[in-house]
PDB file of C-alpha atoms in Angstrom:
ATOM      1  CA  ASP B 498      -2.858 -15.247   1.993  1.00 85.00           C
ATOM      2  CA  SER B 499      -3.357 -12.627  -0.729  1.00 88.00           C
ATOM      3  CA  GLY B 500      -2.243 -14.868  -3.587  1.00 94.00           C
ATOM      4  CA  VAL B 501       0.671 -12.563  -4.395  1.00 97.00           C
ATOM      5  CA  THR B 502       4.080 -14.114  -3.873  1.00 97.00           C
ATOM      6  CA  GLN B 503       7.396 -12.367  -3.434  1.00 98.00           C
ATOM      7  CA  THR B 504      10.896 -13.770  -3.271  1.00 97.00           C
ATOM      8  CA  PRO B 505      13.180 -13.644  -1.467  1.00 97.00           C
ATOM      9  CA  LYS B 506      11.733 -12.820   1.951  1.00 96.00           C
ATOM     10  CA  HIS B 507      14.975 -11.355   3.229  1.00 97.00           C
ATOM     11  CA  LEU B 508      18.027 -10.064   1.437  1.00 97.00           C
ATOM     12  CA  ILE B 509      21.208  -8.810   3.028  1.00 97.00           C
ATOM     13  CA  THR B 510      23.820  -7.290   0.789  1.00 97.00           C
ATOM     14  CA  ALA B 511      26.549  -4.681   0.685  1.00 97.00           C
ATOM     15  CA  THR B 512      26.655  -1.143  -0.676  1.00 97.00           C
ATOM     16  CA  GLY B 513      27.341  -0.959  -4.379  1.00 97.00           C
ATOM     17  CA  GLN B 514      25.760  -4.319  -5.114  1.00 97.00           C
ATOM     18  CA  ARG B 515      22.794  -5.164  -7.332  1.00 98.00           C
ATOM     19  CA  VAL B 516      19.769  -7.253  -6.385  1.00 98.00           C
ATOM     20  CA  THR B 517      16.636  -8.518  -8.075  1.00 98.00           C
ATOM     21  CA  LEU B 518      13.312  -8.857  -6.304  1.00 98.00           C
ATOM     22  CA  ARG B 519      10.638 -11.061  -7.816  1.00 98.00           C
ATOM     23  CA  CYS B 520       6.872 -10.891  -7.680  1.00 98.00           C
ATOM     24  CA  SER B 521       4.129 -13.172  -8.973  1.00 98.00           C
ATOM     25  CA  PRO B 522       0.689 -11.544  -9.069  1.00 97.00           C
ATOM     26  CA  ARG B 523      -2.609 -13.211  -8.264  1.00 95.00           C
ATOM     27  CA  SER B 524      -3.999 -15.404 -10.986  1.00 94.00           C
ATOM     28  CA  GLY B 525      -5.896 -13.234 -13.455  1.00 90.00           C
ATOM     29  CA  ASP B 526      -4.474  -9.913 -12.271  1.00 93.00           C
ATOM     30  CA  LEU B 527      -2.779  -7.905 -14.989  1.00 92.00           C
ATOM     31  CA  SER B 528      -1.463  -4.997 -12.903  1.00 91.00           C
ATOM     32  CA  VAL B 529       1.613  -5.142 -10.731  1.00 94.00           C
ATOM     33  CA  TYR B 530       2.687  -2.322  -8.436  1.00 94.00           C
ATOM     34  CA  TRP B 531       5.959  -1.917  -6.579  1.00 96.00           C
ATOM     35  CA  TYR B 532       6.294   0.001  -3.322  1.00 95.00           C
ATOM     36  CA  GLN B 533       9.116   0.864  -0.968  1.00 95.00           C
ATOM     37  CA  GLN B 534       8.366   1.194   2.730  1.00 94.00           C
ATOM     38  CA  SER B 535      10.853   2.746   5.099  1.00 89.00           C
ATOM     39  CA  LEU B 536      10.417   4.253   8.538  1.00 80.00           C
ATOM     40  CA  ASP B 537      11.151   7.803   7.454  1.00 74.00           C
ATOM     41  CA  GLN B 538       9.415   7.842   4.061  1.00 74.00           C
ATOM     42  CA  GLY B 539       6.362   5.686   4.669  1.00 82.00           C
ATOM     43  CA  LEU B 540       4.924   3.674   1.795  1.00 88.00           C
ATOM     44  CA  GLN B 541       6.188   5.074  -1.495  1.00 91.00           C
ATOM     45  CA  PHE B 542       4.781   4.036  -4.852  1.00 92.00           C
ATOM     46  CA  LEU B 543       7.574   3.169  -7.249  1.00 95.00           C
ATOM     47  CA  ILE B 544       6.108   1.899 -10.493  1.00 95.00           C
ATOM     48  CA  GLN B 545       3.147   0.093 -12.033  1.00 93.00           C
ATOM     49  CA  TYR B 546       2.962  -2.324 -14.936  1.00 94.00           C
ATOM     50  CA  TYR B 547      -0.170  -3.402 -16.730  1.00 91.00           C
ATOM     51  CA  ASN B 548      -0.032  -6.474 -18.942  1.00 93.00           C
ATOM     52  CA  GLY B 549       3.650  -6.018 -19.629  1.00 94.00           C
ATOM     53  CA  GLU B 550       3.591  -2.269 -20.232  1.00 95.00           C
ATOM     54  CA  GLU B 551       4.703   0.461 -17.838  1.00 94.00           C
ATOM     55  CA  ARG B 552       1.587   2.382 -16.807  1.00 90.00           C
ATOM     56  CA  ALA B 553       2.619   4.760 -14.051  1.00 90.00           C
ATOM     57  CA  LYS B 554       5.832   5.883 -12.455  1.00 92.00           C
ATOM     58  CA  GLY B 555       6.263   7.226  -8.963  1.00 90.00           C
ATOM     59  CA  ASN B 556       9.294   8.034  -6.891  1.00 83.00           C
ATOM     60  CA  ILE B 557      11.546   5.473  -8.498  1.00 93.00           C
ATOM     61  CA  LEU B 558      15.256   6.228  -8.561  1.00 95.00           C
ATOM     62  CA  GLU B 559      17.230   5.913 -11.783  1.00 96.00           C
ATOM     63  CA  ARG B 560      19.272   3.158 -10.112  1.00 97.00           C
ATOM     64  CA  PHE B 561      16.082   1.118  -9.909  1.00 97.00           C
ATOM     65  CA  SER B 562      14.314  -0.545 -12.811  1.00 97.00           C
ATOM     66  CA  ALA B 563      11.475  -2.981 -13.228  1.00 97.00           C
ATOM     67  CA  GLN B 564       9.808  -5.067 -15.862  1.00 97.00           C
ATOM     68  CA  GLN B 565       6.817  -7.332 -16.253  1.00 97.00           C
ATOM     69  CA  PHE B 566       7.245 -10.488 -18.258  1.00 97.00           C
ATOM     70  CA  PRO B 567       4.782 -12.233 -20.618  1.00 96.00           C
ATOM     71  CA  ASP B 568       3.761 -14.620 -17.834  1.00 96.00           C
ATOM     72  CA  LEU B 569       2.935 -11.447 -15.810  1.00 96.00           C
ATOM     73  CA  HIS B 570       5.501 -11.948 -13.095  1.00 97.00           C
ATOM     74  CA  SER B 571       7.558  -8.869 -12.369  1.00 98.00           C
ATOM     75  CA  GLU B 572      11.070  -8.115 -11.240  1.00 98.00           C
ATOM     76  CA  LEU B 573      12.440  -5.042  -9.528  1.00 98.00           C
ATOM     77  CA  ASN B 574      16.145  -4.478 -10.030  1.00 98.00           C
ATOM     78  CA  LEU B 575      18.039  -2.314  -7.570  1.00 98.00           C
ATOM     79  CA  SER B 576      21.615  -1.395  -8.437  1.00 97.00           C
ATOM     80  CA  SER B 577      24.483   0.563  -6.891  1.00 97.00           C
ATOM     81  CA  LEU B 578      22.816  -0.021  -3.574  1.00 97.00           C
ATOM     82  CA  GLU B 579      23.156   2.531  -0.803  1.00 97.00           C
ATOM     83  CA  LEU B 580      22.497   2.259   2.913  1.00 96.00           C
ATOM     84  CA  GLY B 581      19.340   4.299   2.453  1.00 94.00           C
ATOM     85  CA  ASP B 582      17.876   1.661   0.152  1.00 96.00           C
ATOM     86  CA  SER B 583      17.350  -0.600   3.158  1.00 96.00           C
ATOM     87  CA  ALA B 584      13.585  -1.002   3.361  1.00 96.00           C
ATOM     88  CA  LEU B 585      10.652  -3.308   2.871  1.00 96.00           C
ATOM     89  CA  TYR B 586       9.742  -3.710  -0.781  1.00 97.00           C
ATOM     90  CA  PHE B 587       6.196  -4.701  -1.539  1.00 97.00           C
ATOM     91  CA  CYS B 588       4.585  -5.874  -4.695  1.00 97.00           C
ATOM     92  CA  ALA B 589       0.835  -5.658  -5.177  1.00 95.00           C
ATOM     93  CA  SER B 590      -1.479  -6.763  -7.933  1.00 94.00           C
ATOM     94  CA  SER B 591      -4.965  -5.718  -8.916  1.00 90.00           C
ATOM     95  CA  PRO B 592      -7.707  -6.956 -11.218  1.00 84.00           C
ATOM     96  CA  PRO B 593      -7.848  -5.780 -14.845  1.00 79.00           C
ATOM     97  CA  VAL B 594      -9.764  -2.523 -14.381  1.00 68.00           C
ATOM     98  CA  LEU B 595      -8.991   0.818 -15.937  1.00 58.00           C
ATOM     99  CA  ARG B 596      -8.475   2.817 -12.779  1.00 59.00           C
ATOM    100  CA  THR B 597      -6.739   2.158  -9.494  1.00 56.00           C
ATOM    101  CA  ASP B 598      -8.771  -0.361  -7.558  1.00 73.00           C
ATOM    102  CA  THR B 599      -8.290  -2.825  -4.746  1.00 85.00           C
ATOM    103  CA  GLN B 600      -4.713  -3.966  -4.484  1.00 90.00           C
ATOM    104  CA  TYR B 601      -3.564  -7.272  -3.087  1.00 93.00           C
ATOM    105  CA  PHE B 602      -0.189  -7.058  -1.415  1.00 95.00           C
ATOM    106  CA  GLY B 603       2.511  -9.653  -1.198  1.00 96.00           C
ATOM    107  CA  PRO B 604       4.368 -10.373   2.051  1.00 96.00           C
ATOM    108  CA  GLY B 605       7.283  -8.161   1.043  1.00 96.00           C
ATOM    109  CA  THR B 606      11.026  -8.487   0.701  1.00 97.00           C
ATOM    110  CA  ARG B 607      13.105  -6.999   3.488  1.00 96.00           C
ATOM    111  CA  LEU B 608      16.288  -5.573   2.021  1.00 97.00           C
ATOM    112  CA  THR B 609      19.177  -4.732   4.296  1.00 97.00           C
ATOM    113  CA  VAL B 610      22.156  -2.934   2.797  1.00 97.00           C
ATOM    114  CA  LEU B 611      25.279  -3.048   4.984  1.00 96.00           C
TER     115      LEU B 611
ATOM    116  CA  SER S1132       4.101  15.362  -0.036  1.00 43.00           C
ATOM    117  CA  GLN S1133       1.593  12.585   0.567  1.00 50.00           C
ATOM    118  CA  GLN S1134      -1.842  12.817  -1.046  1.00 63.00           C
ATOM    119  CA  GLY S1135      -3.446  11.127   1.927  1.00 71.00           C
ATOM    120  CA  GLU S1136      -2.536  11.927   5.511  1.00 83.00           C
ATOM    121  CA  GLU S1137      -3.887   9.967   8.445  1.00 86.00           C
ATOM    122  CA  ASP S1138      -4.604  11.425  11.823  1.00 88.00           C
ATOM    123  CA  PRO S1139      -3.770  10.672  14.568  1.00 93.00           C
ATOM    124  CA  GLN S1140      -0.326   9.176  13.974  1.00 92.00           C
ATOM    125  CA  ALA S1141      -0.834   6.852  16.923  1.00 95.00           C
ATOM    126  CA  LEU S1142      -3.834   5.748  18.933  1.00 96.00           C
ATOM    127  CA  SER S1143      -3.899   3.648  22.084  1.00 97.00           C
ATOM    128  CA  ILE S1144      -7.199   2.325  23.442  1.00 96.00           C
ATOM    129  CA  GLN S1145      -8.660  -0.428  25.593  1.00 97.00           C
ATOM    130  CA  GLU S1146     -10.364  -3.482  24.177  1.00 97.00           C
ATOM    131  CA  GLY S1147     -14.051  -2.822  23.634  1.00 97.00           C
ATOM    132  CA  GLU S1148     -13.618   0.873  22.877  1.00 97.00           C
ATOM    133  CA  ASN S1149     -14.172   2.392  19.467  1.00 97.00           C
ATOM    134  CA  ALA S1150     -11.257   3.650  17.382  1.00 97.00           C
ATOM    135  CA  THR S1151     -11.586   6.482  14.901  1.00 97.00           C
ATOM    136  CA  MET S1152      -8.955   7.394  12.349  1.00 96.00           C
ATOM    137  CA  ASN S1153      -9.099  10.217   9.871  1.00 96.00           C
ATOM    138  CA  CYS S1154      -7.627  10.736   6.444  1.00 94.00           C
ATOM    139  CA  SER S1155      -7.314  13.999   4.551  1.00 94.00           C
ATOM    140  CA  TYR S1156      -6.330  14.318   0.931  1.00 91.00           C
ATOM    141  CA  LYS S1157      -5.619  17.121  -1.495  1.00 88.00           C
ATOM    142  CA  THR S1158      -6.932  16.439  -4.979  1.00 86.00           C
ATOM    143  CA  SER S1159     -10.110  14.988  -6.451  1.00 87.00           C
ATOM    144  CA  ILE S1160     -10.413  11.240  -6.208  1.00 87.00           C
ATOM    145  CA  ASN S1161     -12.330   8.397  -7.832  1.00 86.00           C
ATOM    146  CA  ASN S1162     -12.204   6.246  -4.745  1.00 88.00           C
ATOM    147  CA  LEU S1163     -10.580   5.990  -1.348  1.00 92.00           C
ATOM    148  CA  GLN S1164      -9.459   2.801   0.281  1.00 93.00           C
ATOM    149  CA  TRP S1165      -8.416   1.750   3.749  1.00 95.00           C
ATOM    150  CA  TYR S1166      -5.771  -0.876   4.351  1.00 95.00           C
ATOM    151  CA  ARG S1167      -4.399  -2.543   7.426  1.00 96.00           C
ATOM    152  CA  GLN S1168      -0.832  -3.647   8.031  1.00 95.00           C
ATOM    153  CA  ASN S1169       0.374  -5.868  10.811  1.00 94.00           C
ATOM    154  CA  SER S1170       3.974  -5.197  11.800  1.00 88.00           C
ATOM    155  CA  GLY S1171       6.334  -5.991   8.934  1.00 83.00           C
ATOM    156  CA  ARG S1172       3.665  -7.754   6.888  1.00 89.00           C
ATOM    157  CA  GLY S1173       1.916  -6.876   3.642  1.00 91.00           C
ATOM    158  CA  LEU S1174      -1.049  -4.528   3.559  1.00 94.00           C
ATOM    159  CA  VAL S1175      -4.516  -6.008   3.598  1.00 95.00           C
ATOM    160  CA  HIS S1176      -7.398  -4.274   1.896  1.00 93.00           C
ATOM    161  CA  LEU S1177     -10.259  -3.425   4.270  1.00 95.00           C
ATOM    162  CA  ILE S1178     -12.780  -1.339   2.401  1.00 94.00           C
ATOM    163  CA  LEU S1179     -13.194   0.834  -0.690  1.00 92.00           C
ATOM    164  CA  ILE S1180     -15.521   3.811  -0.880  1.00 93.00           C
ATOM    165  CA  ARG S1181     -16.217   5.531  -4.172  1.00 91.00           C
ATOM    166  CA  SER S1182     -16.415   9.284  -4.583  1.00 91.00           C
ATOM    167  CA  ASN S1183     -20.218   9.194  -4.984  1.00 93.00           C
ATOM    168  CA  GLU S1184     -20.697   7.278  -1.726  1.00 95.00           C
ATOM    169  CA  ARG S1185     -20.901   8.890   1.695  1.00 97.00           C
ATOM    170  CA  GLU S1186     -20.788   5.928   4.043  1.00 97.00           C
ATOM    171  CA  LYS S1187     -19.970   2.264   3.886  1.00 96.00           C
ATOM    172  CA  HIS S1188     -20.008  -0.563   6.410  1.00 96.00           C
ATOM    173  CA  SER S1189     -18.179  -3.839   6.613  1.00 95.00           C
ATOM    174  CA  GLY S1190     -18.558  -5.833   9.807  1.00 96.00           C
ATOM    175  CA  ARG S1191     -17.196  -3.673  12.640  1.00 97.00           C
ATOM    176  CA  LEU S1192     -15.821  -1.129  10.173  1.00 97.00           C
ATOM    177  CA  ARG S1193     -17.581   2.049   9.172  1.00 98.00           C
ATOM    178  CA  VAL S1194     -16.072   4.408   6.624  1.00 98.00           C
ATOM    179  CA  THR S1195     -17.325   7.863   5.771  1.00 98.00           C
ATOM    180  CA  LEU S1196     -16.277  10.109   2.939  1.00 97.00           C
ATOM    181  CA  ASP S1197     -16.767  13.856   2.690  1.00 96.00           C
ATOM    182  CA  THR S1198     -15.559  14.979  -0.712  1.00 94.00           C
ATOM    183  CA  SER S1199     -16.318  18.637   0.049  1.00 95.00           C
ATOM    184  CA  LYS S1200     -13.834  18.501   2.930  1.00 95.00           C
ATOM    185  CA  LYS S1201     -11.570  16.024   1.177  1.00 94.00           C
ATOM    186  CA  SER S1202     -11.596  13.775   4.185  1.00 95.00           C
ATOM    187  CA  SER S1203     -12.537  10.270   5.247  1.00 96.00           C
ATOM    188  CA  SER S1204     -12.827   8.516   8.559  1.00 97.00           C
ATOM    189  CA  LEU S1205     -12.499   4.884   9.569  1.00 97.00           C
ATOM    190  CA  LEU S1206     -14.338   3.753  12.671  1.00 98.00           C
ATOM    191  CA  ILE S1207     -13.617   0.390  14.242  1.00 98.00           C
ATOM    192  CA  THR S1208     -16.279  -0.481  16.778  1.00 97.00           C
ATOM    193  CA  ALA S1209     -15.821  -2.733  19.801  1.00 97.00           C
ATOM    194  CA  SER S1210     -12.101  -3.023  19.180  1.00 97.00           C
ATOM    195  CA  ARG S1211     -10.159  -6.191  19.927  1.00 97.00           C
ATOM    196  CA  ALA S1212      -6.509  -6.765  20.727  1.00 96.00           C
ATOM    197  CA  ALA S1213      -6.227  -8.392  17.283  1.00 96.00           C
ATOM    198  CA  ASP S1214      -7.063  -5.018  15.700  1.00 97.00           C
ATOM    199  CA  THR S1215      -3.623  -3.781  16.753  1.00 97.00           C
ATOM    200  CA  ALA S1216      -1.996  -2.731  13.481  1.00 97.00           C
ATOM    201  CA  SER S1217      -1.244   0.257  11.294  1.00 95.00           C
ATOM    202  CA  TYR S1218      -4.072   1.603   9.177  1.00 96.00           C
ATOM    203  CA  PHE S1219      -3.520   3.422   5.897  1.00 94.00           C
ATOM    204  CA  CYS S1220      -5.778   5.336   3.589  1.00 93.00           C
ATOM    205  CA  ALA S1221      -5.035   5.222  -0.114  1.00 91.00           C
ATOM    206  CA  THR S1222      -6.300   7.591  -2.733  1.00 89.00           C
ATOM    207  CA  ASP S1223      -6.014   7.480  -6.496  1.00 80.00           C
ATOM    208  CA  ALA S1224      -4.874  10.262  -8.773  1.00 67.00           C
ATOM    209  CA  GLY S1225      -5.468   8.639 -12.121  1.00 66.00           C
ATOM    210  CA  TYR S1226      -3.354   5.514 -12.113  1.00 68.00           C
ATOM    211  CA  ILE S1227      -1.062   6.485  -9.269  1.00 76.00           C
ATOM    212  CA  PRO S1228      -2.065   5.149  -5.853  1.00 79.00           C
ATOM    213  CA  THR S1229      -0.966   7.271  -2.930  1.00 85.00           C
ATOM    214  CA  PHE S1230      -0.798   6.080   0.640  1.00 88.00           C
ATOM    215  CA  GLY S1231      -0.599   8.144   3.784  1.00 86.00           C
ATOM    216  CA  ARG S1232       1.882   7.475   6.570  1.00 88.00           C
ATOM    217  CA  GLY S1233      -0.680   5.544   8.554  1.00 92.00           C
ATOM    218  CA  THR S1234      -2.212   5.506  12.007  1.00 94.00           C
ATOM    219  CA  SER S1235      -0.658   3.077  14.439  1.00 95.00           C
ATOM    220  CA  LEU S1236      -3.422   1.558  16.568  1.00 97.00           C
ATOM    221  CA  ILE S1237      -2.695  -0.318  19.774  1.00 97.00           C
ATOM    222  CA  VAL S1238      -5.587  -2.070  21.478  1.00 97.00           C
ATOM    223  CA  HIS S1239      -4.814  -3.137  25.034  1.00 96.00           C
ATOM    224  CA  PRO S1240      -6.503  -6.317  26.265  1.00 93.00           C
TER     225      PRO S1240
END
């Protein structure tokens, strides 16, 4: 158990819908990362937050947005869902260091868009 | 394209054999990490090697780093069926972590 929690575990929804994925980092970790993992694209970095502020942005679509709240939990919002958004979404957290360091991954949310 | 690329894509061995996976990357790094992922589960951190280190050990794992060739290797000695998983290398480019597509390792009992 990494100490990172993600809810829900599974999500099945229809095209055009909007969903929210939630992540709670390990106690003491200030950084939260979001990743998308699909069979054809591999593990893609989406976005990172550090202590409530956006720190780095990867291949995140405009239909997707995220935020980190004062209690350090984070939410990833996916809207206008398409079939191709079906994937595993992982959240990871890392200790408060300046550069990328060891990340602790949550169990993931499996999103299926029908 | 991916910063880190693992090779081979898939590896199938017998229990007790050694497994070697390679990772190549393109730009300068501060550190390189290896992670393991069991099917459909979250990634688990295995080992981190910094750019000024050449070799690191952790149990049955041995990681090497050659910054002149921009490559790293992960060796798992005396493999076990429980080592069956996908293995990813991750490099940093500033604050952005970049993962390769992974090597799928199958260890047959």
